mmCIF file with all atom_site columns, C-alpha atoms in Angstrom:
data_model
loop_
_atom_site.group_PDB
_atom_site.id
_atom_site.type_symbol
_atom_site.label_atom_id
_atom_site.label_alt_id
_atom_site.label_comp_id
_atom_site.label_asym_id
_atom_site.label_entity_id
_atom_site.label_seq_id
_atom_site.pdbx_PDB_ins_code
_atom_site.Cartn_x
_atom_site.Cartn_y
_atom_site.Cartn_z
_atom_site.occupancy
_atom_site.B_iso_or_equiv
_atom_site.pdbx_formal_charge
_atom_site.auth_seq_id
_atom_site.auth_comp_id
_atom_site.auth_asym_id
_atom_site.auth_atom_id
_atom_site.pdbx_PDB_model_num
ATOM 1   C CA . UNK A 1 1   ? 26.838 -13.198 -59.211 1.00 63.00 ? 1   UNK A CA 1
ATOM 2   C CA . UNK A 1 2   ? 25.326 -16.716 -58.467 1.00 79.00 ? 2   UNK A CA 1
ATOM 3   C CA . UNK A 1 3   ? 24.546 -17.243 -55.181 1.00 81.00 ? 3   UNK A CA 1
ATOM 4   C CA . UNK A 1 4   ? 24.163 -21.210 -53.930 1.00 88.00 ? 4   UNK A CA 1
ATOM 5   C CA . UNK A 1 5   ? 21.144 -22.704 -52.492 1.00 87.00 ? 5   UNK A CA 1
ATOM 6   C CA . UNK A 1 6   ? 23.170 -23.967 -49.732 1.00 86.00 ? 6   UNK A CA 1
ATOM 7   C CA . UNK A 1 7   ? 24.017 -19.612 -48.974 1.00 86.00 ? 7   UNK A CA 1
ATOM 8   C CA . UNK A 1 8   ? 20.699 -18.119 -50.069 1.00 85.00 ? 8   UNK A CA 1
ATOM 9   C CA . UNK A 1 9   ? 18.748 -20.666 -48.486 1.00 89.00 ? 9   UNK A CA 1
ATOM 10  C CA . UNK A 1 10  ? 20.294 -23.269 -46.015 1.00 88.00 ? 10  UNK A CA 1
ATOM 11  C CA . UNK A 1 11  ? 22.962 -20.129 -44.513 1.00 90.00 ? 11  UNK A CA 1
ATOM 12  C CA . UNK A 1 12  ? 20.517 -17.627 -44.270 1.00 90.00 ? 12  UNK A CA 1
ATOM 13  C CA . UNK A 1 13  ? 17.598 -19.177 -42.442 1.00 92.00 ? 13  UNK A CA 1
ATOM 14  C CA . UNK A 1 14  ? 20.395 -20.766 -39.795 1.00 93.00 ? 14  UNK A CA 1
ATOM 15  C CA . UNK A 1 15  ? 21.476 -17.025 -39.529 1.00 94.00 ? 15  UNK A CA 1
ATOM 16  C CA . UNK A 1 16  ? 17.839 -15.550 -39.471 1.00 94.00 ? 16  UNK A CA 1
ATOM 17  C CA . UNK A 1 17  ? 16.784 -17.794 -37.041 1.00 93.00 ? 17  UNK A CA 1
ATOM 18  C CA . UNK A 1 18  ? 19.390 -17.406 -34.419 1.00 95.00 ? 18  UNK A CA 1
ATOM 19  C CA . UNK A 1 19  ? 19.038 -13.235 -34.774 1.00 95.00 ? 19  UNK A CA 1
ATOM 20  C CA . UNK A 1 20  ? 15.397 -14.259 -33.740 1.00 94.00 ? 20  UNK A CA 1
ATOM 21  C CA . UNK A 1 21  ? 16.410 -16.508 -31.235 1.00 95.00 ? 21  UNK A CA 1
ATOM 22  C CA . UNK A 1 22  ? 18.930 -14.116 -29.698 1.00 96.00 ? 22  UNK A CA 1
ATOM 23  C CA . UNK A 1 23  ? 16.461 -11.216 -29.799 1.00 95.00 ? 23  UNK A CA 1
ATOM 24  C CA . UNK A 1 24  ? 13.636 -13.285 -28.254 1.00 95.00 ? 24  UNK A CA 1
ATOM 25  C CA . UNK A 1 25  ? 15.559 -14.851 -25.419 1.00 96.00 ? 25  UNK A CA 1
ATOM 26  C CA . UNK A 1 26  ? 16.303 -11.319 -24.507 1.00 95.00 ? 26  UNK A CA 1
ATOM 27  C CA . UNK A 1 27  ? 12.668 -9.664  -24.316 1.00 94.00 ? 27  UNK A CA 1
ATOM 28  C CA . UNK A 1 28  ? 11.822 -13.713 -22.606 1.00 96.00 ? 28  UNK A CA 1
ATOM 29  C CA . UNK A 1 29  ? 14.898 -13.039 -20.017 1.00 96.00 ? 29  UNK A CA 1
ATOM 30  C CA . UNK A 1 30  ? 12.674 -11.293 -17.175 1.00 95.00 ? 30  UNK A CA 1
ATOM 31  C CA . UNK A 1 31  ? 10.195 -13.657 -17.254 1.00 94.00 ? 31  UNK A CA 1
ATOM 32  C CA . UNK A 1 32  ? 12.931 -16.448 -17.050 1.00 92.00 ? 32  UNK A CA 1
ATOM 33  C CA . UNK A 1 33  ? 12.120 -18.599 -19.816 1.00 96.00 ? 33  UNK A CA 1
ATOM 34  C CA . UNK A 1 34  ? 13.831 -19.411 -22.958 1.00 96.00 ? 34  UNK A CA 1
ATOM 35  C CA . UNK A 1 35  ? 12.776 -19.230 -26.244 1.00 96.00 ? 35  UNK A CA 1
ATOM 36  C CA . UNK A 1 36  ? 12.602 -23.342 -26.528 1.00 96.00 ? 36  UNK A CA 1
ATOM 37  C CA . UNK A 1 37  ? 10.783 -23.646 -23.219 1.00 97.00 ? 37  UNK A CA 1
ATOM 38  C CA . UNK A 1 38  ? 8.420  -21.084 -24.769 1.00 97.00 ? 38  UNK A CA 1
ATOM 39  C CA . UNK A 1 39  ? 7.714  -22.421 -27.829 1.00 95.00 ? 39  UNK A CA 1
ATOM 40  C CA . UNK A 1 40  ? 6.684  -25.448 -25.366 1.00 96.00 ? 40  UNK A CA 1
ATOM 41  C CA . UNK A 1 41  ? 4.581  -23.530 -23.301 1.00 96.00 ? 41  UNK A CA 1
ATOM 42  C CA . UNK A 1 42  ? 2.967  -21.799 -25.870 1.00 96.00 ? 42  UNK A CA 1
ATOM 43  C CA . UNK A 1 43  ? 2.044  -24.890 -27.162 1.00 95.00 ? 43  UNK A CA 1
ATOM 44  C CA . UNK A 1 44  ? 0.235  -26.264 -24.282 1.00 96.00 ? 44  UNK A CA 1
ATOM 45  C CA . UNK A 1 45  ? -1.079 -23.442 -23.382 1.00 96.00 ? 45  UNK A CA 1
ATOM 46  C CA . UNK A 1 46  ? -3.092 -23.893 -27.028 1.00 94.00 ? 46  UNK A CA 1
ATOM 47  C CA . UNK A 1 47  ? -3.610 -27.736 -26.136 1.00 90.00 ? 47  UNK A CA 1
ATOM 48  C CA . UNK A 1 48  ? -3.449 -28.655 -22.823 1.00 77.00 ? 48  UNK A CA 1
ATOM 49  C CA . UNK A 1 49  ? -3.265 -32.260 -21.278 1.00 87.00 ? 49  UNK A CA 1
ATOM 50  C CA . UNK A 1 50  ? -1.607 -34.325 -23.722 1.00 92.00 ? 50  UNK A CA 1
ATOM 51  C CA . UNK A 1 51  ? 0.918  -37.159 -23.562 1.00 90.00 ? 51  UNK A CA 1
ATOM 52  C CA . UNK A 1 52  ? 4.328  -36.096 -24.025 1.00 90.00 ? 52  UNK A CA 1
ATOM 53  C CA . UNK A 1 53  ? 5.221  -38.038 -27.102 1.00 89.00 ? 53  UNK A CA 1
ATOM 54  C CA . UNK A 1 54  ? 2.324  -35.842 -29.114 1.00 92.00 ? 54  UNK A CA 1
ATOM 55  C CA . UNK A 1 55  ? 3.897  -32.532 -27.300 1.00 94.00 ? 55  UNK A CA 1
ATOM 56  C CA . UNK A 1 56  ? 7.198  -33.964 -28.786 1.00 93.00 ? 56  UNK A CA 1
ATOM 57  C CA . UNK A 1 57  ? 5.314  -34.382 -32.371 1.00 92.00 ? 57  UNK A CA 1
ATOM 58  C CA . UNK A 1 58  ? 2.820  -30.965 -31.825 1.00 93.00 ? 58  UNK A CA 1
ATOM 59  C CA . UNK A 1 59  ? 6.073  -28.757 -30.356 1.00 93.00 ? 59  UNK A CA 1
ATOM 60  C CA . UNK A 1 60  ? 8.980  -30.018 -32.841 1.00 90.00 ? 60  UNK A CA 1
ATOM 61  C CA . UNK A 1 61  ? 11.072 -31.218 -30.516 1.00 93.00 ? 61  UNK A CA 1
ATOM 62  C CA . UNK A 1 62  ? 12.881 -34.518 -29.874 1.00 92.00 ? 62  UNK A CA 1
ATOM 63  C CA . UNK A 1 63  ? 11.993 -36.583 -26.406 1.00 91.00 ? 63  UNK A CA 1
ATOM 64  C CA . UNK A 1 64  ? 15.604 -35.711 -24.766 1.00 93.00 ? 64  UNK A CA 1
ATOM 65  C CA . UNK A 1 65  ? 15.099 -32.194 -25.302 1.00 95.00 ? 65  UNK A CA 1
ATOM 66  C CA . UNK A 1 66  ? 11.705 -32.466 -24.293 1.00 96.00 ? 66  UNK A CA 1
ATOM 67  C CA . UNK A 1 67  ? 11.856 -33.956 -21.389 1.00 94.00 ? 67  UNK A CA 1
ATOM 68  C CA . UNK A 1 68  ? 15.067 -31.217 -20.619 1.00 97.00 ? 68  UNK A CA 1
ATOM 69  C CA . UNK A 1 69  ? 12.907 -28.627 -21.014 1.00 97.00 ? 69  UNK A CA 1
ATOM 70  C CA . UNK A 1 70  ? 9.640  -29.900 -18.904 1.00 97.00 ? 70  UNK A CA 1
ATOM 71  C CA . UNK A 1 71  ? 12.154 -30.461 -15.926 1.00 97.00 ? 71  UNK A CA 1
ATOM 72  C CA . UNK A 1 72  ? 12.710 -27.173 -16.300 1.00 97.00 ? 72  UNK A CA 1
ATOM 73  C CA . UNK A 1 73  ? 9.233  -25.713 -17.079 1.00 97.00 ? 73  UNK A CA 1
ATOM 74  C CA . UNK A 1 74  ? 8.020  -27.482 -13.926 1.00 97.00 ? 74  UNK A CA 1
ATOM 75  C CA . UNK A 1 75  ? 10.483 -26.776 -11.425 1.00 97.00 ? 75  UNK A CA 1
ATOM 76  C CA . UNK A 1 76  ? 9.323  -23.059 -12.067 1.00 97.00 ? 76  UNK A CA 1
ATOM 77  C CA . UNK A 1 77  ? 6.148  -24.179 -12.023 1.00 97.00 ? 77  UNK A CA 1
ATOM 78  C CA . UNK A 1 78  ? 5.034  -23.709 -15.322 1.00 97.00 ? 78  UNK A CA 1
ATOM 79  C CA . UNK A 1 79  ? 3.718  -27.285 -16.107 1.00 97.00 ? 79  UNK A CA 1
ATOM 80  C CA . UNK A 1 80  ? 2.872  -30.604 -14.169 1.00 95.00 ? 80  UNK A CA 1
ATOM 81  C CA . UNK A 1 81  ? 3.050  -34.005 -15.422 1.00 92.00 ? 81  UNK A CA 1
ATOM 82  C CA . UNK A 1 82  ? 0.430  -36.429 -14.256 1.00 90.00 ? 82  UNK A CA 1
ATOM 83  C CA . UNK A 1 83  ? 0.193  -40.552 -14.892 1.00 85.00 ? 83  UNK A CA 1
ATOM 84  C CA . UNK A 1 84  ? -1.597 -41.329 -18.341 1.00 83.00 ? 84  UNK A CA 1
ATOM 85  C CA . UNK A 1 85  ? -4.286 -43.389 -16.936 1.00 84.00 ? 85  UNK A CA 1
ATOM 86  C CA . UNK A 1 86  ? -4.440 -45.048 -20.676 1.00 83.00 ? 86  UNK A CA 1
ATOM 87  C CA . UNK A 1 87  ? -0.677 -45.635 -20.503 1.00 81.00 ? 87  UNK A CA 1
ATOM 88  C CA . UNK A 1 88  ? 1.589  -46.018 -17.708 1.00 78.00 ? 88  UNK A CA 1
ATOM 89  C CA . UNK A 1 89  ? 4.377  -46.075 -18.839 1.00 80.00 ? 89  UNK A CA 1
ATOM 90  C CA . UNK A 1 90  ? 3.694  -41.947 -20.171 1.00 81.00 ? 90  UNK A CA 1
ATOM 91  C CA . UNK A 1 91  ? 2.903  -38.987 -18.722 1.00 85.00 ? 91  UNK A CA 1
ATOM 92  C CA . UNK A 1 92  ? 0.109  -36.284 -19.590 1.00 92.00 ? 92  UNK A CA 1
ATOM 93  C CA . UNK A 1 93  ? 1.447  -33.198 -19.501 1.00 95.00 ? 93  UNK A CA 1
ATOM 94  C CA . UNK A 1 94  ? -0.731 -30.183 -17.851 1.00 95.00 ? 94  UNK A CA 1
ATOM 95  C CA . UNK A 1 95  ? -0.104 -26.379 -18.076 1.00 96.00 ? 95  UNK A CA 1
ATOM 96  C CA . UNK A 1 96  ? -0.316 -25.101 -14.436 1.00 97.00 ? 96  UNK A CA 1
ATOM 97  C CA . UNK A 1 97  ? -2.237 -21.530 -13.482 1.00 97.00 ? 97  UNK A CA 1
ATOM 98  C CA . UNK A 1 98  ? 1.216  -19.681 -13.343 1.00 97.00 ? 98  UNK A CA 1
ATOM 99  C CA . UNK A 1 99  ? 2.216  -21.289 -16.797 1.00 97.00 ? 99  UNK A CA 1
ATOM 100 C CA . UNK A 1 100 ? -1.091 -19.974 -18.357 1.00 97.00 ? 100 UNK A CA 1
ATOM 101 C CA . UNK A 1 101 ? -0.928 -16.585 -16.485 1.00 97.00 ? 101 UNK A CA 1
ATOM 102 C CA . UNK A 1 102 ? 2.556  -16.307 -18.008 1.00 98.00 ? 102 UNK A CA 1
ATOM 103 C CA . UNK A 1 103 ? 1.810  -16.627 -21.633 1.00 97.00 ? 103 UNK A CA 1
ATOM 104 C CA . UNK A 1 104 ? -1.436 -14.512 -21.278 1.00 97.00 ? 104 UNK A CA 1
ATOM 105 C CA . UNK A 1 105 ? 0.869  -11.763 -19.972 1.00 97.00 ? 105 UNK A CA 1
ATOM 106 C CA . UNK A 1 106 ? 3.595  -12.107 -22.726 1.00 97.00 ? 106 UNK A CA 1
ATOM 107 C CA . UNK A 1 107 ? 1.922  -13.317 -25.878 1.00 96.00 ? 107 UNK A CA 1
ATOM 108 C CA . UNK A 1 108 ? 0.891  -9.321  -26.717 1.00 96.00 ? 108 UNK A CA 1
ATOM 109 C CA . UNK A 1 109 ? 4.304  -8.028  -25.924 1.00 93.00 ? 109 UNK A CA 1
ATOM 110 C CA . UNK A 1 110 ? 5.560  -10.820 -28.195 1.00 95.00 ? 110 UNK A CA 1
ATOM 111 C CA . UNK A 1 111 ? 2.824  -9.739  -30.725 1.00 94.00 ? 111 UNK A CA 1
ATOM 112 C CA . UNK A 1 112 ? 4.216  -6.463  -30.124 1.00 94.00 ? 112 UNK A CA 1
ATOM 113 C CA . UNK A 1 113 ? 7.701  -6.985  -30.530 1.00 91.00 ? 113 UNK A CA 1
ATOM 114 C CA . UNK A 1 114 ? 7.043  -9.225  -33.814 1.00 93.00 ? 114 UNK A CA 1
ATOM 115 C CA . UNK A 1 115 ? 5.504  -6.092  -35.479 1.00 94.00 ? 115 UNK A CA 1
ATOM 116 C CA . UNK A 1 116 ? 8.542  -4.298  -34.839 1.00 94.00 ? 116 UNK A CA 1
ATOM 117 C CA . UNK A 1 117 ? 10.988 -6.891  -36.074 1.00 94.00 ? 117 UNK A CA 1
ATOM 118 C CA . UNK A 1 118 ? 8.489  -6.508  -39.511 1.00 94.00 ? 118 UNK A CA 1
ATOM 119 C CA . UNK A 1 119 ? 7.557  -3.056  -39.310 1.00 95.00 ? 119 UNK A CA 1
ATOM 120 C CA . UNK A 1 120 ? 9.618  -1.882  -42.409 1.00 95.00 ? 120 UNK A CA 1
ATOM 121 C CA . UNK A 1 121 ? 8.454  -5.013  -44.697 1.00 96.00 ? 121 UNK A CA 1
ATOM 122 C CA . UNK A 1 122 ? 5.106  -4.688  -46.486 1.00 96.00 ? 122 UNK A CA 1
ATOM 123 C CA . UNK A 1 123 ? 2.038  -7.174  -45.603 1.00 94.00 ? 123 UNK A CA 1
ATOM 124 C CA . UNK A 1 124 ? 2.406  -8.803  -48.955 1.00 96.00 ? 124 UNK A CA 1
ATOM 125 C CA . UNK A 1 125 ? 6.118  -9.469  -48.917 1.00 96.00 ? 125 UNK A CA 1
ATOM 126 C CA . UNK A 1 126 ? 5.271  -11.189 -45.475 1.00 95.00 ? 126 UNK A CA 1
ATOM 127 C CA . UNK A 1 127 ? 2.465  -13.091 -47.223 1.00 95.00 ? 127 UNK A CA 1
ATOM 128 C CA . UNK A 1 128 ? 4.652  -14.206 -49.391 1.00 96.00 ? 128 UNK A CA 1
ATOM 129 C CA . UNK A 1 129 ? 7.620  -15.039 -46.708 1.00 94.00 ? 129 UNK A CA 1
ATOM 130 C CA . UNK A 1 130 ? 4.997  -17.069 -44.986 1.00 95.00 ? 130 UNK A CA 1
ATOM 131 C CA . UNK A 1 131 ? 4.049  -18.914 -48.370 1.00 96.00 ? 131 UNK A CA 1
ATOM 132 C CA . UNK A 1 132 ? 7.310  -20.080 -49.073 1.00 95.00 ? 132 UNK A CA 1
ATOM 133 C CA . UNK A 1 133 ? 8.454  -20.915 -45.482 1.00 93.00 ? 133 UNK A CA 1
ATOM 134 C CA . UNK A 1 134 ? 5.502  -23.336 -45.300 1.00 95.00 ? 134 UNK A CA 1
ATOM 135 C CA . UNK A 1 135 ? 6.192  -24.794 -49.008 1.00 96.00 ? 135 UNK A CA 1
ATOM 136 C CA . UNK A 1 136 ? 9.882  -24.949 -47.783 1.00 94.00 ? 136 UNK A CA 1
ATOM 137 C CA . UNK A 1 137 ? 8.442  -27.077 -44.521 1.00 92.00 ? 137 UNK A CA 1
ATOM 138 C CA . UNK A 1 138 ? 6.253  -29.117 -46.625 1.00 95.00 ? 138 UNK A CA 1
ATOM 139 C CA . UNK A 1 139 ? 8.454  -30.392 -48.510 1.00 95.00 ? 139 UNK A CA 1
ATOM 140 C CA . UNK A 1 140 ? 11.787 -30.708 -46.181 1.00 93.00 ? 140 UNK A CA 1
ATOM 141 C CA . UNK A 1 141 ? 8.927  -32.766 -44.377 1.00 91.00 ? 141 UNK A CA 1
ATOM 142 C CA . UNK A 1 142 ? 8.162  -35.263 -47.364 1.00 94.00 ? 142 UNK A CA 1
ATOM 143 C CA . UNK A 1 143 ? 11.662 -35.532 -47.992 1.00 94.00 ? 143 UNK A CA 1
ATOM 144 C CA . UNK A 1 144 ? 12.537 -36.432 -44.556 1.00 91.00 ? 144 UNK A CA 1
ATOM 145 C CA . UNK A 1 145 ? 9.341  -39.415 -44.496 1.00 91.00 ? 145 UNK A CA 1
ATOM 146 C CA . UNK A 1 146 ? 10.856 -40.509 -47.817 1.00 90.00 ? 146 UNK A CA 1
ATOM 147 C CA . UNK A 1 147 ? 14.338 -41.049 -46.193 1.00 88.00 ? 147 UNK A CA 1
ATOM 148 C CA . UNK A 1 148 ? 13.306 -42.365 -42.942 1.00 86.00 ? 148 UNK A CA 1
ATOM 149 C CA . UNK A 1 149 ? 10.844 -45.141 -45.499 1.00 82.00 ? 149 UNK A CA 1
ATOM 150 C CA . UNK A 1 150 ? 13.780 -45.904 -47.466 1.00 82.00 ? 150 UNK A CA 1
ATOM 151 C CA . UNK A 1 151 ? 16.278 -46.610 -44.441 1.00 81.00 ? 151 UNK A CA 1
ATOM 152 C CA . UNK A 1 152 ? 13.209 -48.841 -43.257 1.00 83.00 ? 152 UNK A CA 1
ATOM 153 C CA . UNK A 1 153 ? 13.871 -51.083 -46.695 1.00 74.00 ? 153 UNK A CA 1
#
């Protein structure tokens, strides 16, 4: 049986990624933060003080969403935005105590609870997972600079 790209590849990281998504917004649920808003914390939390276009760039996420999500994060008091004293018309975007105290406190569980959803699969088969998922990135990333060049002709 021949499976299609579009199935073994396109249908089944979509599917992959939501069962991650699903399962991760459930463990993230007492702590009252999302998977997205996460991934965004996590991120400052490894670089902190940085204008929110290069969070946009560093986190993956478009400025709309973005900005969704830091309303969010700092209502709860997770992050702080402060003027960009090299640009005013930007923010830099700070990591608070509670934000930091947060992912200190989760990061092992989430460790944790990554082993488990792995536990069963060798450490060469994820190896190799990991090797093509960044060869799959690389290149949906040139392809995706070649388009955007060519729409610029």
């Amino acid at each position: 049986m021949n499976i299609s790209m579009d199935k073994a590849i396109g249908a089944a990281s979509v599917r992959l990624s939501k069962k991650i998504t699903r399962l991760i917004n459930l463990f993230l649920k007492p702590y009252n933060i999302t998977t997205e808003q996460w991934g965004v914390l996590r991120t400052l939390f490894e670089m902190d003080d940085i204008a929110q276009k290069e969070l946009s760039i560093r986190s993956d996420k478009d400025q709309a969403t973005l900005t969704k999500i830091l309303d969010i994060l700092e209502k709860n008091g997770f992050v702080g935005r402060t003027s960009n004293p090299i640009d005013r018309r930007s923010f830099l975007i700070r990591i608070t105590e509670k934000g930091r105290n947060l992912v200190e406190e989760v990061s092992p569980h989430l460790e944790t609870y990554y082993g488990d959803i792995v536990k069963e699969i060798n450490s060469e088969k994820i190896d190799i997972f990991q090797e093509v998922m960044l060869s799959l990135e690389d290149r949906i990333d040139f392809l995706l600079e070649e388009s955007t060049r060519k729409k610029e002709m």
